[in-house]
CSV table of C-alpha atoms in Angstrom, one decimal:
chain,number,residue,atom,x,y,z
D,1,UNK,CA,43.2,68.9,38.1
D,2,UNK,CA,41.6,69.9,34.6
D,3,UNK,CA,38.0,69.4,34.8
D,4,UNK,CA,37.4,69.9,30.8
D,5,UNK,CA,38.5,66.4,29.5
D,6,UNK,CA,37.0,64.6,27.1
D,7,UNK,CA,36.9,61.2,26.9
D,8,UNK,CA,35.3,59.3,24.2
D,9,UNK,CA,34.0,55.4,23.4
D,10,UNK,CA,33.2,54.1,20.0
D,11,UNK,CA,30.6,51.7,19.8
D,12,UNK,CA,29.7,49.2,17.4
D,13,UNK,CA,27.3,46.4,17.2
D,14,UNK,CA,28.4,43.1,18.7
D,15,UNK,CA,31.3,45.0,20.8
D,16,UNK,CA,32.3,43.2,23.5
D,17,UNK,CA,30.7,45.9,26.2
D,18,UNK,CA,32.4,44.9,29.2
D,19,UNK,CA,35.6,46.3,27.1
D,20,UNK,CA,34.3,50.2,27.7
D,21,UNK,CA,31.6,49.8,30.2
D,22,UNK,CA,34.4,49.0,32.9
D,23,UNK,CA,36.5,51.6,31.8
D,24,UNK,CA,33.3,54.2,31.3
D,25,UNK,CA,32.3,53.4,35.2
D,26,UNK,CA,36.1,53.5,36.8
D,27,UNK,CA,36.3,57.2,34.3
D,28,UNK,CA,32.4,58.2,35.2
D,29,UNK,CA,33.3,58.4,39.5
D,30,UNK,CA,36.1,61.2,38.7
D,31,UNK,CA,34.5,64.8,38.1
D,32,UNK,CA,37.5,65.6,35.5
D,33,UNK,CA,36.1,65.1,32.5
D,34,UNK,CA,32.9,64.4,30.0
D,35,UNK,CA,32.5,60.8,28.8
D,36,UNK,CA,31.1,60.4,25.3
D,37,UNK,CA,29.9,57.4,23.5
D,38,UNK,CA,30.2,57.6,20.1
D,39,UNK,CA,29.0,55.9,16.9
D,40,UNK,CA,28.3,56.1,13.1
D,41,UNK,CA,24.7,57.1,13.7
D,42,UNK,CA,22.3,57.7,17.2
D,43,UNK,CA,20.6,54.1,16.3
D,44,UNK,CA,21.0,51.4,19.3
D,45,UNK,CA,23.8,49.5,19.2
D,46,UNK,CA,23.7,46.2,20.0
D,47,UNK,CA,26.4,44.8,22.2
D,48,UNK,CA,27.6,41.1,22.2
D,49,UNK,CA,26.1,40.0,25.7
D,50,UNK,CA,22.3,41.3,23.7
D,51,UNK,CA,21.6,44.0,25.2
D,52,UNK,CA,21.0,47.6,23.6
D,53,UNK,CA,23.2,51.0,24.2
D,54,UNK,CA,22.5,54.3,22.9
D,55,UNK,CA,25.1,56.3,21.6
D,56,UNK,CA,25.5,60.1,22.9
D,57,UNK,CA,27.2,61.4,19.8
D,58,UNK,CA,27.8,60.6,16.2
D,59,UNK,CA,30.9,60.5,14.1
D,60,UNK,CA,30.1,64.0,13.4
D,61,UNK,CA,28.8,65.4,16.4
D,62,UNK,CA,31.7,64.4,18.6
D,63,UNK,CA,34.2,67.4,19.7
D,64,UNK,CA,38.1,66.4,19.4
D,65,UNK,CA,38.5,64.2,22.3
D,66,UNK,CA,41.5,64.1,24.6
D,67,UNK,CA,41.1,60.4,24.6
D,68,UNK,CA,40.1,58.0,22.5
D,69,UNK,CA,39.3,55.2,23.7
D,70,UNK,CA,38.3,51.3,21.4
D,71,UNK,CA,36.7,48.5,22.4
D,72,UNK,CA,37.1,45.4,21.0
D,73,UNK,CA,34.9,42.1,20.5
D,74,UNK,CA,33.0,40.5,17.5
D,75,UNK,CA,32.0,43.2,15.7
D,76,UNK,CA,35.4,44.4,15.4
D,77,UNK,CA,36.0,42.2,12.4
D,78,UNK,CA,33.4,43.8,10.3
D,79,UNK,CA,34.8,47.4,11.1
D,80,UNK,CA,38.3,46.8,10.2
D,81,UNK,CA,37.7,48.1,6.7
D,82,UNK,CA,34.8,50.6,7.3
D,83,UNK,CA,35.9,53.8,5.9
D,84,UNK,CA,34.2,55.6,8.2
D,85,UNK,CA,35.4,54.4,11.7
D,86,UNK,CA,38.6,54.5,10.3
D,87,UNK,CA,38.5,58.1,8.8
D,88,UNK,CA,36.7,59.3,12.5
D,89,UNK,CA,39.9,57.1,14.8
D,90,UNK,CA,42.5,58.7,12.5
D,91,UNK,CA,41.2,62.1,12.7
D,92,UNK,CA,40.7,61.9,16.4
D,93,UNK,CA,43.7,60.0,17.3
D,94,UNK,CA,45.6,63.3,15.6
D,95,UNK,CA,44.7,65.3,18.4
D,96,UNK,CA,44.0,63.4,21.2
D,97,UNK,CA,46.5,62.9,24.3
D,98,UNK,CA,45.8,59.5,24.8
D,99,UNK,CA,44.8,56.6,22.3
D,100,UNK,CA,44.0,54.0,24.1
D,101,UNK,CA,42.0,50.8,23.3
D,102,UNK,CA,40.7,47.4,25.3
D,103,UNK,CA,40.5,44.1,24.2
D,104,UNK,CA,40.8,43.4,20.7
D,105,UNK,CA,40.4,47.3,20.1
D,106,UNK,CA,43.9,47.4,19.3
D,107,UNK,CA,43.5,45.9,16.0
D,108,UNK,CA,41.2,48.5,15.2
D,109,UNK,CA,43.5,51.1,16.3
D,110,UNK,CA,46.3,48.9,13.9
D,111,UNK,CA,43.9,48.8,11.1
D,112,UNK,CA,43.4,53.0,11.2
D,113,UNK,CA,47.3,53.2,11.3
D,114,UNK,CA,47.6,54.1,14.3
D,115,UNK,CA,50.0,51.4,16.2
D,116,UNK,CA,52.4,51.6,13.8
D,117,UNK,CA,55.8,51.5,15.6
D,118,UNK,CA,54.3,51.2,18.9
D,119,UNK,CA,54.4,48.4,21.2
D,120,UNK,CA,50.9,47.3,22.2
D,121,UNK,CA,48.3,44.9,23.9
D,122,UNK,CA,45.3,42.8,23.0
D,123,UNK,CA,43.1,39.6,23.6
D,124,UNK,CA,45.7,36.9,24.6
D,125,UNK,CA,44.2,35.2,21.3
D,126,UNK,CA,44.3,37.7,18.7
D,127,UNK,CA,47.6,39.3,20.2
D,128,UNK,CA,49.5,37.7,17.2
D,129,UNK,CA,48.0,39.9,14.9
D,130,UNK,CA,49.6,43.1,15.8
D,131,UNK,CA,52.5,43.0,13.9
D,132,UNK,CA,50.0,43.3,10.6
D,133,UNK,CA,49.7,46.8,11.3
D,134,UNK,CA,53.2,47.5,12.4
D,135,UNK,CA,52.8,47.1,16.2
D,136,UNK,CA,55.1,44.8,18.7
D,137,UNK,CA,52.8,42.6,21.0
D,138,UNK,CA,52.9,43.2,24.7
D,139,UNK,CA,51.6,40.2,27.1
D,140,UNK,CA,51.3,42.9,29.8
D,141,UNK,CA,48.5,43.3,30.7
D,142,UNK,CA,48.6,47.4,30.0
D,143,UNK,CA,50.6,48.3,27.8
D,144,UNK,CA,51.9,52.2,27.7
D,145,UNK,CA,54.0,53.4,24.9
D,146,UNK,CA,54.2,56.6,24.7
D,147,UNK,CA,50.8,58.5,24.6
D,148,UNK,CA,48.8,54.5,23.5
D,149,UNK,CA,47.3,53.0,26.5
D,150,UNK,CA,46.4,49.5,25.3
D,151,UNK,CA,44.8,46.9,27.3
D,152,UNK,CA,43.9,43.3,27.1
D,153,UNK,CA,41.2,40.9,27.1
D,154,UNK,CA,37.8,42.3,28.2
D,155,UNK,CA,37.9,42.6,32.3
D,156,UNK,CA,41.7,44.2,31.6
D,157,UNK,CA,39.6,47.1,30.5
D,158,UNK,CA,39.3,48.1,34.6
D,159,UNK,CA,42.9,48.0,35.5
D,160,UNK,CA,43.3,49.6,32.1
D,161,UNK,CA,41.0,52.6,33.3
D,162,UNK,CA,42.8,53.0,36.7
D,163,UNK,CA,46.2,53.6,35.1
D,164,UNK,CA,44.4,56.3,33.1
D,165,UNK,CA,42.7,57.9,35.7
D,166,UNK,CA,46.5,58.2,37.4
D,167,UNK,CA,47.7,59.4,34.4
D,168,UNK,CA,45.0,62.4,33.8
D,169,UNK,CA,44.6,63.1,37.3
D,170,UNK,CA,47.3,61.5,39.5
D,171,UNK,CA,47.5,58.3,41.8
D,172,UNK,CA,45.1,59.7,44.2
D,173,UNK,CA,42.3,60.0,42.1
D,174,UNK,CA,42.6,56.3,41.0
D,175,UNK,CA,43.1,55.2,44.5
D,176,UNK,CA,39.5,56.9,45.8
D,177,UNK,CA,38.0,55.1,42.7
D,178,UNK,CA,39.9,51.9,43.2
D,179,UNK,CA,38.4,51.8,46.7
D,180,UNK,CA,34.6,53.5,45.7
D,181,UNK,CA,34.6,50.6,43.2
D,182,UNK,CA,35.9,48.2,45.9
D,183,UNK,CA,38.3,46.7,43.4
D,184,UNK,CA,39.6,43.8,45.7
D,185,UNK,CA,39.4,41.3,43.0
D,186,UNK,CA,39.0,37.4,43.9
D,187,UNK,CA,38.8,35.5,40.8
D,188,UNK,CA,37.9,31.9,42.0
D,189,UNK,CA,39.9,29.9,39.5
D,190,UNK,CA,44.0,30.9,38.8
D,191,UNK,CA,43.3,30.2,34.9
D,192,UNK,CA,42.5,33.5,33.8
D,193,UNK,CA,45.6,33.8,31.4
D,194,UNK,CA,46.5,31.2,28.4
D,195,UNK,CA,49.2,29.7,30.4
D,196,UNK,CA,48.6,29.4,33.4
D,197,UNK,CA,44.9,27.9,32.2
D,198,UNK,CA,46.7,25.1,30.0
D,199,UNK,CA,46.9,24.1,26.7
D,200,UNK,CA,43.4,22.0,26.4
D,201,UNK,CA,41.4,25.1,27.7
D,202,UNK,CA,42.8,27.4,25.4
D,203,UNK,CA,41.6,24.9,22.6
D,204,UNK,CA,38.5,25.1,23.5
D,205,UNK,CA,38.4,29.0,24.2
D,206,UNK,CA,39.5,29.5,21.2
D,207,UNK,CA,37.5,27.0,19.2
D,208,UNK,CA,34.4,29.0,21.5
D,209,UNK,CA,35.9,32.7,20.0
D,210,UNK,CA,36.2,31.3,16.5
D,211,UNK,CA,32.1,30.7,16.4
D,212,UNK,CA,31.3,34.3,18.3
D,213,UNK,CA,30.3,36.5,15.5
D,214,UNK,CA,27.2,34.0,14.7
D,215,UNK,CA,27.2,33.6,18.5
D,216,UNK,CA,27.0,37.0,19.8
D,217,UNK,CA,24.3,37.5,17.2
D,218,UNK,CA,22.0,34.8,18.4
D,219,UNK,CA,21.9,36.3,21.9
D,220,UNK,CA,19.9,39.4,20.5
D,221,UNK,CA,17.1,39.5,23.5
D,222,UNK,CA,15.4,42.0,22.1
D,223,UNK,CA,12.5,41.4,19.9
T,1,UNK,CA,23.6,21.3,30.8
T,2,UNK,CA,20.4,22.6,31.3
T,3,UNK,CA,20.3,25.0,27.7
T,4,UNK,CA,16.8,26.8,28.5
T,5,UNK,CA,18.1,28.5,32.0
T,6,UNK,CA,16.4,32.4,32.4
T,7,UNK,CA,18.8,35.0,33.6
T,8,UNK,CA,17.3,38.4,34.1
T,9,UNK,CA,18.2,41.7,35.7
T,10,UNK,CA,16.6,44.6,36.8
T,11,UNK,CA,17.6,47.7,35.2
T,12,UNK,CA,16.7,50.8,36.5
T,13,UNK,CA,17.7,54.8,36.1
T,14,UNK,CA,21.0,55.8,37.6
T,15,UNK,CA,21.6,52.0,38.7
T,16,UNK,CA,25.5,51.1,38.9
T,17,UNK,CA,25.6,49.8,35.4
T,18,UNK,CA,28.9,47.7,36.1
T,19,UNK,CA,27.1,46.3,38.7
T,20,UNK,CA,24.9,44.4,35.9
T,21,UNK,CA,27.3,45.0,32.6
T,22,UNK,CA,30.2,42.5,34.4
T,23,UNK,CA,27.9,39.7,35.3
T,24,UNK,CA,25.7,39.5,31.5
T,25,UNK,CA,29.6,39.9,30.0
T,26,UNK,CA,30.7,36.6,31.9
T,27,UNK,CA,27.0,34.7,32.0
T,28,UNK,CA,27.0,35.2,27.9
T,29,UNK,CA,29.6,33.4,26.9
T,30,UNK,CA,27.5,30.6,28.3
T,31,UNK,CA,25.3,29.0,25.9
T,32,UNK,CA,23.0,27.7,28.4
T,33,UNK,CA,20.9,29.9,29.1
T,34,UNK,CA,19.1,33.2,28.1
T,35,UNK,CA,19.7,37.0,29.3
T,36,UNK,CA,17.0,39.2,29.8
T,37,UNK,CA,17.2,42.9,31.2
T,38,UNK,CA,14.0,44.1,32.4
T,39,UNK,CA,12.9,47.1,33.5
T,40,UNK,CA,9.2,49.1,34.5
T,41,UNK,CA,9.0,49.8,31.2
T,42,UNK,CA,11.3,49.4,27.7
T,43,UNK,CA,11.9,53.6,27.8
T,44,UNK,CA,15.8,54.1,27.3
T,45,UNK,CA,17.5,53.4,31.3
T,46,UNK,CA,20.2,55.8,32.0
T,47,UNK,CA,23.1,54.6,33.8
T,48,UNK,CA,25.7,56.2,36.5
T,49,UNK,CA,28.2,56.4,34.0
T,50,UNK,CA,26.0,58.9,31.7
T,51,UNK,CA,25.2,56.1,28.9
T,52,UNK,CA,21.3,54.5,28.0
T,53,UNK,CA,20.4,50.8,28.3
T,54,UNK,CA,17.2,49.7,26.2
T,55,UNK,CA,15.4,47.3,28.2
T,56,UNK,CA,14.4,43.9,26.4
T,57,UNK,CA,11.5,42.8,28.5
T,58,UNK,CA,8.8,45.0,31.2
T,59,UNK,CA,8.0,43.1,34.4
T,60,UNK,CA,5.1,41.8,32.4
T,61,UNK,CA,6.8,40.6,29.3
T,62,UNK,CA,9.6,39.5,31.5
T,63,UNK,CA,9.0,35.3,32.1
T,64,UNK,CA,9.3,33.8,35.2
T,65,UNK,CA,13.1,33.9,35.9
T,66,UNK,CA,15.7,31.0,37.0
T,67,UNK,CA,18.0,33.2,38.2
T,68,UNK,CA,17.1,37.4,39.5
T,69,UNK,CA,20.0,39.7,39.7
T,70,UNK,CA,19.8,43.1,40.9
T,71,UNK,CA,22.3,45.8,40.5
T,72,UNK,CA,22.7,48.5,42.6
T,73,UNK,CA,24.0,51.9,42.2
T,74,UNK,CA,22.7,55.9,43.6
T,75,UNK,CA,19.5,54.9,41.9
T,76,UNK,CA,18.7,52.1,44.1
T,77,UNK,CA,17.5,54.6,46.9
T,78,UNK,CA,14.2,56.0,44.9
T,79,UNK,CA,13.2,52.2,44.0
T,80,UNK,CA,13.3,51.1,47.9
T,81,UNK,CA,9.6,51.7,48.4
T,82,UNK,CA,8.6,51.8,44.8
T,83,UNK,CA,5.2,49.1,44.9
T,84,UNK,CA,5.8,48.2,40.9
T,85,UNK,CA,9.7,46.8,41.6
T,86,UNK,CA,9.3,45.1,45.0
T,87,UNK,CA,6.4,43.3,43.5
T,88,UNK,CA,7.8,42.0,41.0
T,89,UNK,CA,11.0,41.1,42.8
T,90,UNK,CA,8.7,38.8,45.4
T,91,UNK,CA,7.4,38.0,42.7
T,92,UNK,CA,10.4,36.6,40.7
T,93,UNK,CA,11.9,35.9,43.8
T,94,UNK,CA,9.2,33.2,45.2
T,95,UNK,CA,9.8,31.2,41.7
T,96,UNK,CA,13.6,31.4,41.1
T,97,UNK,CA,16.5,28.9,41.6
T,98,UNK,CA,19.3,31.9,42.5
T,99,UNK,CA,17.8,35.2,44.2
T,100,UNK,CA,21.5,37.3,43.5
T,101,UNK,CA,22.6,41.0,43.9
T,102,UNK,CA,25.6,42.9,43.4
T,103,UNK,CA,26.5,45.5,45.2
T,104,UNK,CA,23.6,47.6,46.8
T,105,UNK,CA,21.3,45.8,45.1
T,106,UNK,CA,21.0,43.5,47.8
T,107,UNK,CA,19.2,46.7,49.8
T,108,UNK,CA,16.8,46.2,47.2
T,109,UNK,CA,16.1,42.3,48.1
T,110,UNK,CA,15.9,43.1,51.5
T,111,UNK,CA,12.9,45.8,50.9
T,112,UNK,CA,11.3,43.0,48.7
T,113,UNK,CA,11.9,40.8,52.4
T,114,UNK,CA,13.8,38.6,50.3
T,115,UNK,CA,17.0,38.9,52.5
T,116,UNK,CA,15.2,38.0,55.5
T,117,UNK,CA,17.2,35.6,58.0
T,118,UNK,CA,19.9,34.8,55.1
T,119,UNK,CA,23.8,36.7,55.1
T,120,UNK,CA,24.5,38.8,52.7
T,121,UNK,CA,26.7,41.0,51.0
T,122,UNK,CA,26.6,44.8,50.4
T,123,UNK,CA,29.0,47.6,48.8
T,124,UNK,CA,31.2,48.2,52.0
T,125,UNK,CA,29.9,51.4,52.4
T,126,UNK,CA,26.1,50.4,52.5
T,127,UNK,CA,27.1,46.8,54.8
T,128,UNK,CA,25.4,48.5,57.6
T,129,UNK,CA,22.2,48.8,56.5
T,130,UNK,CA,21.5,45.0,55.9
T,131,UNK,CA,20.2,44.4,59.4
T,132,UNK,CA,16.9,46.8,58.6
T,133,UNK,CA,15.8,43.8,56.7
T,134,UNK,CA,16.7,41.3,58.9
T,135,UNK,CA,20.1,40.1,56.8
T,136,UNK,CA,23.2,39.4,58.1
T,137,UNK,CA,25.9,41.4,56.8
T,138,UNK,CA,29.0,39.7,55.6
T,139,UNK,CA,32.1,41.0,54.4
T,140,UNK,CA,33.1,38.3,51.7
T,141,UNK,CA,33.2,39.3,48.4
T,142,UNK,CA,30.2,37.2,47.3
T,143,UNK,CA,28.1,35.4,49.5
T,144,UNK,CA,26.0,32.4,49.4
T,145,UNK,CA,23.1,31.6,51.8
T,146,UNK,CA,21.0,28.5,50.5
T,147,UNK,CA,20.0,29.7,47.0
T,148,UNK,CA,20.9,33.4,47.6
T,149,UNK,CA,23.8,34.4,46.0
T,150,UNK,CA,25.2,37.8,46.7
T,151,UNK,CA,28.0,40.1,45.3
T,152,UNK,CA,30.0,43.1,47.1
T,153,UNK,CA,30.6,46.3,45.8
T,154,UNK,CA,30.7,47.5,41.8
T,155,UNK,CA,33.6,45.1,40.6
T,156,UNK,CA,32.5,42.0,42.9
T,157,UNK,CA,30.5,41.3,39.9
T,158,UNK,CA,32.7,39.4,38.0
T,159,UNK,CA,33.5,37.0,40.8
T,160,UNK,CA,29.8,36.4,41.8
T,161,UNK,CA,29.1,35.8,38.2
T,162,UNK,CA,31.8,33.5,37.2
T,163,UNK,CA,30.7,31.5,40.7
T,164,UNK,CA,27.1,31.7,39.2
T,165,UNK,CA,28.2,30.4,36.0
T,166,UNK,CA,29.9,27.2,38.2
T,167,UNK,CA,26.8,26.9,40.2
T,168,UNK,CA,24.5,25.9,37.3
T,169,UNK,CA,27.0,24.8,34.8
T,170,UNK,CA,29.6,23.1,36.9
T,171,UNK,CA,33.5,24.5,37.3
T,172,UNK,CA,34.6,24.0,33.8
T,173,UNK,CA,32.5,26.2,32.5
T,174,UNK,CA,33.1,28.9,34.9
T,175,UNK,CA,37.0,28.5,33.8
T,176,UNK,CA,36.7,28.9,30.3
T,177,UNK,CA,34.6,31.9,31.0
T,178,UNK,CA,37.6,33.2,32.7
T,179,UNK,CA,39.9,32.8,30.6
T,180,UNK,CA,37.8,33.8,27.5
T,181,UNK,CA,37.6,37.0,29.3
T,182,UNK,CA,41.2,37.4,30.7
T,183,UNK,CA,40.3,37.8,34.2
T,184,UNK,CA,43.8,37.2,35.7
T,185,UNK,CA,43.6,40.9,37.3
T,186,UNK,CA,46.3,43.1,37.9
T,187,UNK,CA,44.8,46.3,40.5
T,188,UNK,CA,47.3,49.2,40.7
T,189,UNK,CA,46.7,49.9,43.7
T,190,UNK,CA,46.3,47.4,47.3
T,191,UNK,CA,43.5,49.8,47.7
T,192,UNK,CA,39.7,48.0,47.1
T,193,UNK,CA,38.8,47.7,50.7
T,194,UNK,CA,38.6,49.8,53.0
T,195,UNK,CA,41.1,48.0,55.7
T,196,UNK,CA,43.6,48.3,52.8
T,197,UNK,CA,42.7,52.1,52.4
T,198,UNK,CA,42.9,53.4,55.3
T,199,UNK,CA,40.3,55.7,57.4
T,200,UNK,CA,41.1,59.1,55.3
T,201,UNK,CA,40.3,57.5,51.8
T,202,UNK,CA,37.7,56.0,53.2
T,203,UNK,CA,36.1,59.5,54.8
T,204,UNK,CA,36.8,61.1,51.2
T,205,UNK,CA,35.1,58.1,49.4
T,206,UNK,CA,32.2,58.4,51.8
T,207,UNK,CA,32.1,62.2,50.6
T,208,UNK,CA,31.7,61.4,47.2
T,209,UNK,CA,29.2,59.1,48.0
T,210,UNK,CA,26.7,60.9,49.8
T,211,UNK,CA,26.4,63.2,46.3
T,212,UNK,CA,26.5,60.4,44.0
T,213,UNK,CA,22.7,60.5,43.5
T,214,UNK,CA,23.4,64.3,42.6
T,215,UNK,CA,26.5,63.4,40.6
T,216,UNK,CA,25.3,60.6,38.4
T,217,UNK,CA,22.1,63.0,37.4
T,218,UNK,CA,24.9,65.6,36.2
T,219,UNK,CA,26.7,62.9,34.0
T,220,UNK,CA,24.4,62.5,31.1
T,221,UNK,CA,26.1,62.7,28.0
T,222,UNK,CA,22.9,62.6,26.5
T,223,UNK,CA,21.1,65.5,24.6
């Protein structure tokens, strides 16, 4: 087992932070690797649930990772043309031996050119917009092609993390943390995907996602 | 729906952050009510997983709460006789509508005697422990005992929230919560408890355990 991994998170304000903070505690149990979380600057990120994260590394600070790893959520409109991010995912995603994203991530991933030609995964809503950046839309709900480990909406982000602990550091690893994590799911309703939840539900999800930008910012707790 | 609900949870160094970062992803998607994450005091909170968490609100800036949730995690242990946190859990705990935990934050209720005579549930690792403060342990992955509401281990946190989110909103809610976050999950393994695991992944979790105040100390990313 290599033990000098790096794995790294970008954050960015009004992320949806269950996206990498499932992934980051699965990742965090196994003692092969470093996790990093990593931003433009060290400022406080603000996440879409209101609550405040500091980053460990900027932009320019962070070694080459082995992964790379995106969330998505509200803010990640706002970032799809920011030279910056873009510039820091295609220079990491160069070297690193896995690209992997959560969520809506993906479309960030697309937008720095680097799903191009690869089959992929997102948010069951935003799925459609893959093929903008050359990418095939996957409904599974982890999508590997080649070295891009893409997940889906938000709480994919833990089965998401499992497969990539197997990967780095076999099916045992992921096993121990599957059971330290006690990862027995029972979700109480059998709705959580588009069609098994019905047509009127997704309406109104998506009529709920179309308003989160201005609603993710009024949840700011902080004074 | 009551819009003016108060949600807060303790945060704490070295708590499980999942433990707390699942529940405020599913609870703020919810207009109706408010999160708050409160702490001693609003110094940066570092997590397990290596990552900081700014507090919004101290125990005294903090307003008297409709709903207490506390996470567990390796830094629960240093908090169980720590005067400041138990007093503000009776505290909070005398005036809420839902006195909750996930994972071994329940442990902590039960120091603040707020677990006395009720069931509960633990991480199954930590179960054991419940009777010291004269609670029942129960194996279901979230239990409810008149207005105590509590979660099993790490990943039990989506399910106790989204039955949180039914309890004051109604079902309806709850389901367009889970589908806005695509919880239809997929584990990799039939692995998250430890019946399913068998006794030698269980001994080797247990191993990891016993170091994870250790562990968590060694994994921040911070400078």
């Amino acid at each position: 087992m290599r033990t000098d991994l790096k794995i790294g998170f970008l954050l960015f304000p009004y992320m949806t932070a269950l996206d990498w903070t499932g992934p980051a505690q699965a990742l965090c149990f196994s003692k092969a690797h470093q996790l990093y979380f990593v931003s433009s600057t060290l400022d406080p990120v603000v996440s879409d649930a209101g609550y405040k994260v500091l980053p460990s590394h900027t932009f320019d600070s962070c070694p080459p990772l082995d992964v790379v790893c995106v969330p998505g959520g509200p803010g990640q409109q706002g970032l799809m043309s920011d030279a910056p991010t873009l510039q820091w995912l295609r220079r990491q995603g160069k070297g690193a031996k896995w690209v992997t994203s959560v969520c809506t991530g993906s479309l960030l991933l697309g937008a720095a050119g680097l799903l191009d030609g690869y089959r992929a995964a997102s948010h069951w809503s935003y799925r459609e917009h893959l093929p903008l950046f050359g990418a095939t839309p996957d409904s599974a709900r982890v999508v590997r092609d080649r070295n891009r480990l893409t997940g889906g909406g938000i709480t994919a982000g833990i089965d998401f993390a499992l497969l990539l602990l197997a990967e780095l550091h076999g099916p045992q690893e992921a096993k121990e943390i599957q059971l330290l994590m006690e990862y027995a799911p029972e979700p109480p309703y059998d709705v959580g995907r588009p069609e098994l939840a019905g047509s009127e539900a997704v309406r109104s999800v998506q009529k709920r996602l179309a308003n989160e930008v201005e609603l993710a910012m009024g949840r700011l707790t902080h004074a």
